Structure formats: structure tokens, C-alpha cells
XYZ file of C-alpha atoms in Angstrom:
269
model
C -8.097 5.102 30.206
C -6.665 3.328 33.257
C -8.479 0.100 32.386
C -7.115 0.259 28.839
C -3.592 0.785 30.121
C -3.986 -2.173 32.482
C -5.144 -4.421 29.626
C -2.204 -3.381 27.444
C 0.224 -4.015 30.301
C -1.238 -7.473 30.944
C -0.998 -8.300 27.221
C 2.645 -7.242 27.275
C 3.339 -9.476 30.285
C 1.809 -12.458 28.475
C 3.682 -11.657 25.267
C 7.120 -11.354 26.838
C 6.739 -14.260 29.275
C 7.936 -16.757 26.658
C 11.285 -14.960 26.479
C 11.721 -15.427 30.215
C 11.807 -19.201 29.811
C 15.393 -18.942 28.580
C 16.316 -17.323 31.899
C 14.975 -20.189 34.037
C 17.326 -22.312 36.107
C 17.673 -25.638 34.223
C 17.827 -27.502 37.541
C 14.787 -25.757 38.995
C 12.309 -24.453 36.440
C 10.486 -22.511 39.152
C 13.520 -20.252 39.667
C 15.336 -17.769 37.433
C 19.095 -17.746 36.935
C 21.259 -15.070 38.557
C 21.109 -11.797 36.689
C 17.615 -12.397 35.287
C 15.289 -9.418 35.399
C 12.174 -8.086 33.763
C 14.315 -5.535 31.901
C 16.428 -8.372 30.495
C 13.286 -10.150 29.310
C 12.105 -6.924 27.683
C 15.477 -6.645 25.928
C 15.047 -10.140 24.468
C 11.547 -9.197 23.339
C 12.812 -6.003 21.697
C 15.691 -7.857 20.019
C 13.263 -10.410 18.603
C 10.909 -7.686 17.393
C 13.704 -5.916 15.541
C 15.015 -9.192 14.121
C 11.552 -9.886 12.686
C 11.489 -6.454 11.062
C 14.956 -7.001 9.584
C 13.983 -10.384 8.179
C 10.682 -9.086 6.795
C 12.594 -6.575 4.700
C 15.037 -9.052 3.161
C 12.386 -11.751 2.726
C 10.326 -9.264 0.743
C 13.356 -8.790 -1.520
C 13.657 -12.555 -2.002
C 9.928 -12.914 -2.629
C 9.908 -10.200 -5.299
C 12.945 -11.692 -7.028
C 11.438 -15.166 -7.039
C 8.106 -13.885 -8.365
C 10.054 -12.393 -11.273
C 12.062 -15.547 -11.937
C 9.147 -17.970 -11.824
C 6.735 -15.820 -13.861
C 9.368 -15.125 -16.512
C 10.353 -18.776 -16.905
C 6.749 -20.012 -17.035
C 5.815 -17.361 -19.607
C 8.986 -17.934 -21.635
C 8.657 -21.711 -21.783
C 4.885 -22.251 -21.695
C 3.361 -18.937 -22.737
C 1.505 -16.228 -20.747
C -1.318 -18.622 -19.846
C 0.864 -21.726 -19.593
C 0.277 -21.910 -15.842
C -3.253 -23.129 -16.619
C -1.991 -26.257 -18.400
C -1.827 -29.242 -16.046
C 0.812 -30.896 -18.256
C 3.431 -28.490 -16.906
C 2.901 -29.597 -13.314
C 3.509 -32.722 -11.258
C 0.302 -33.164 -9.278
C -2.925 -32.606 -11.213
C -5.141 -32.156 -8.153
C -2.777 -29.679 -6.544
C -2.613 -27.812 -9.858
C -6.401 -27.558 -9.956
C -6.483 -26.392 -6.347
C -3.902 -23.739 -7.241
C -6.008 -22.516 -10.161
C -9.050 -22.287 -7.896
C -7.063 -20.269 -5.381
C -5.791 -17.987 -8.134
C -9.349 -17.366 -9.340
C -10.402 -16.409 -5.826
C -7.448 -14.046 -5.437
C -8.104 -12.465 -8.832
C -11.751 -11.773 -7.969
C -10.754 -10.212 -4.654
C -8.155 -8.042 -6.408
C -10.380 -6.583 -9.135
C -11.449 -3.583 -7.078
C -8.090 -2.783 -5.534
C -5.644 -3.672 -8.312
C -5.942 -1.637 -11.517
C -3.760 -4.009 -13.544
C -6.147 -6.902 -12.824
C -9.180 -4.847 -13.843
C -7.279 -3.778 -16.974
C -6.887 -7.396 -18.084
C -10.576 -8.059 -17.482
C -11.609 -5.105 -19.630
C -9.088 -5.495 -22.448
C -8.361 -9.244 -22.504
C -11.650 -10.741 -21.293
C -10.225 -11.809 -17.957
C -7.301 -13.739 -19.414
C -4.686 -12.948 -16.789
C -1.052 -13.746 -17.737
C 1.245 -15.382 -15.227
C 3.226 -12.172 -14.571
C 0.013 -10.433 -13.477
C -1.674 -13.162 -11.464
C 1.483 -13.973 -9.522
C 1.463 -10.425 -8.121
C -1.673 -11.131 -6.062
C -0.409 -14.390 -4.546
C 1.464 -14.938 -1.283
C 4.996 -16.143 -0.575
C 3.505 -19.439 0.589
C 1.522 -19.848 -2.619
C 4.600 -19.191 -4.756
C 6.557 -21.757 -2.742
C 3.871 -24.402 -3.377
C 3.563 -23.430 -7.050
C 7.292 -23.923 -7.545
C 7.212 -27.291 -5.785
C 4.536 -28.521 -8.188
C 6.296 -27.420 -11.396
C 7.797 -30.145 -13.564
C 11.389 -31.009 -12.751
C 12.977 -29.495 -15.857
C 11.803 -25.960 -15.150
C 12.460 -26.331 -11.405
C 16.038 -27.383 -12.140
C 16.473 -24.503 -14.577
C 15.249 -21.852 -12.113
C 17.332 -23.248 -9.226
C 20.514 -23.511 -11.292
C 20.176 -20.290 -13.297
C 19.311 -17.914 -10.484
C 20.580 -19.583 -7.306
C 23.197 -22.170 -8.355
C 21.706 -24.866 -6.126
C 19.809 -28.156 -6.717
C 16.062 -27.610 -6.912
C 15.361 -29.873 -3.915
C 17.201 -27.370 -1.724
C 15.366 -24.409 -3.215
C 12.020 -26.138 -2.608
C 12.943 -26.677 1.025
C 14.302 -23.174 1.552
C 11.243 -21.467 0.089
C 8.990 -23.510 2.371
C 11.086 -22.566 5.418
C 11.226 -18.880 4.522
C 7.512 -18.780 3.763
C 6.924 -20.036 7.304
C 9.396 -17.554 8.804
C 7.819 -14.713 6.843
C 4.427 -15.590 8.349
C 5.904 -15.693 11.856
C 7.411 -12.240 11.323
C 4.260 -10.766 9.781
C 2.030 -12.028 12.599
C 4.277 -10.912 15.469
C 5.395 -14.425 16.317
C 8.579 -15.358 18.155
C 11.876 -16.372 16.559
C 14.079 -16.316 19.654
C 14.344 -19.730 21.332
C 11.920 -21.306 18.864
C 12.303 -24.353 16.635
C 11.416 -24.008 12.979
C 8.278 -25.872 11.930
C 9.804 -26.425 8.488
C 13.493 -27.264 8.762
C 15.556 -26.314 5.692
C 17.557 -28.917 3.821
C 21.269 -28.204 4.314
C 24.426 -29.392 2.618
C 26.712 -31.784 4.505
C 29.304 -29.177 5.546
C 26.579 -26.829 6.759
C 24.947 -29.536 8.881
C 28.246 -29.944 10.716
C 28.334 -26.289 11.732
C 24.809 -25.420 12.872
C 21.386 -26.864 13.672
C 18.785 -26.701 10.907
C 15.868 -26.455 13.337
C 16.814 -23.125 14.915
C 16.542 -19.549 13.661
C 20.112 -19.200 12.393
C 19.365 -21.820 9.737
C 16.679 -19.502 8.351
C 19.080 -16.553 8.534
C 21.706 -18.581 6.677
C 19.474 -19.627 3.774
C 18.122 -16.081 3.593
C 21.682 -14.907 3.052
C 22.213 -17.526 0.345
C 19.219 -16.298 -1.656
C 20.144 -12.602 -1.544
C 22.333 -10.943 -4.167
C 25.904 -10.112 -3.191
C 25.103 -6.433 -2.550
C 21.949 -7.287 -0.599
C 23.910 -9.866 1.377
C 26.549 -7.336 2.472
C 23.822 -4.999 3.711
C 22.070 -7.844 5.530
C 25.260 -8.910 7.329
C 25.949 -5.314 8.376
C 22.423 -4.796 9.732
C 22.371 -8.157 11.497
C 25.779 -7.587 13.074
C 24.693 -4.177 14.367
C 21.524 -5.639 15.879
C 23.294 -8.551 17.563
C 26.046 -6.257 18.859
C 23.475 -3.981 20.485
C 21.824 -6.838 22.402
C 24.819 -9.158 22.742
C 24.868 -9.086 26.545
C 21.274 -10.299 26.743
C 21.247 -12.895 23.938
C 21.846 -16.566 24.568
C 23.340 -17.529 21.206
C 22.341 -21.164 21.668
C 18.673 -20.094 21.653
C 19.182 -18.781 18.139
C 21.399 -21.587 16.910
C 24.130 -19.013 16.274
C 27.576 -20.637 15.970
C 30.534 -18.622 17.245
C 31.689 -18.018 13.655
C 28.253 -17.028 12.336
C 29.520 -13.804 10.751
C 32.354 -15.601 8.935
C 29.900 -18.184 7.595
C 27.622 -15.499 6.155
C 30.532 -13.566 4.665
C 31.969 -16.735 3.128
C 28.818 -17.659 1.248
C 28.335 -14.045 0.194
C 31.839 -13.945 -1.294
C 31.007 -17.037 -3.346
C 28.238 -15.199 -5.208
C 28.907 -13.798 -8.665
């Protein structure tokens, strides 16, 4: 038991050490700034953990909504099996790779997903888009959207999100990455985004697109008005609880972050 406890403690030390880097003296990286402590580092770790949980919840909402939008539009315009037709996509090789991945996912899902087995028994394995999309990941959906022909991409972006499709492509890629970070216990605090979201000119003036707030901002833009109000409330409560320990610059949080989120939420219909 003691050995197990020691291992868990050592793992915790390694895990939280990255948060301590923000408490280093910029003029002497071997020293910590005044006021730094292990408890403060643990607070940053706990804040980041709870931020990941908050984002996982709202990103799931966005993922479910987008699954619905993309499957409906593909089925409506191309038919239930229209996703199999390469003519509806930009890159033929990527389309074939996507079909191969879908086939693999369908086979894996036959035992655990009754609706997949139902289509095998009743429809000879002809799985409509609204069924197959349920066994794919956020990342897969992001790539599928990017490869759709421009007309349907424009329609989805304009109809459901009122933005140009190039922005929606970028945002889905960013949020797919963030979702994976959250799901695999990665770090968001003091970390640059691997996939930086495309921002409009006025937004670029107000915050950095390579830090976590950019992901928070585009998350807010893709939520419904009611979901957005709840997200702002939860985020504000979390930040308020850890405000004394957070270095806002490590998150890319501008001083008027709350006003920015409320403003874009008020613009939603």
C-alpha cells in the first residue's frame, strides 16, 4: 500500500510540475517568484482540471448538434447513402480513406450498438448517414465536413452558424483538438493551441488565437443562446473561484473576456 501511495504521489508531482513553470522568475528560471508555493501549483492544476470538464460538456453539445446538421444535410441533398458518392466531396483519396475508416468503425460497433446491427439484419448492411455518423469521432466529423463540396459546406455554415465555411472548418479542427486534450487529461493552462482558429479582424485585435481563450471564444460562438448563457455563468464561477491563482495571460484572457462572450451571445437569434 505504501509503495502504491508513493507512486501515485510521484505521478502527481510530475503532472503538476508543468503548472509551476508559470511561477518561475523570468529573470532566473531556477527560482520561483515571491508567493509561489506547492499549494498554488495544485490550485492551477485543479483549475485546469475543472476547466477541461466544463469544456468537455459544452463540446459534446456542439458535437451532437453538428452531427445532426451534417447528417441531415447530406441525407436531404444526396440521399441516405449519398456519403458514399465521391462526386459530393473534394478530395477523392480522402473520401475513400473516410469510407474505409467508416467501415472499420461500423464493424467494431456491430456488437455494442443495436442500431448498427439492426441495419445489417434488415437492410443488408446499408448504413444511412444518420446512423454511421453516430459511431464516428469529433475529429472524423471535422475532416468529413472539410472534404464536402463547397455548396453544402456554405449552406451548413450559413444556415446553422451564420459564418463563412472557412471559419467553421477552422473552428471544428481547433475544437476537435481541444476535445482530445480534455478527454486525455492534457493541459490547457499556459499551453499554445496546436490548431489555431481562424478569427475575424476585430477579434484578432482583442485576443491571441494561439491561446486557450480563443478556443473558449469559438466554443461560445457555436453554442445556442441558452447554452451560451449557461456556459458564461459556469465559466465565470470557475474563474472567480481561482482568480487569485490564475495568470490571465497564460490563458490569453483579455480583461473584458466576459463582455466579449456576452456580446457574441446577444447577437444570436
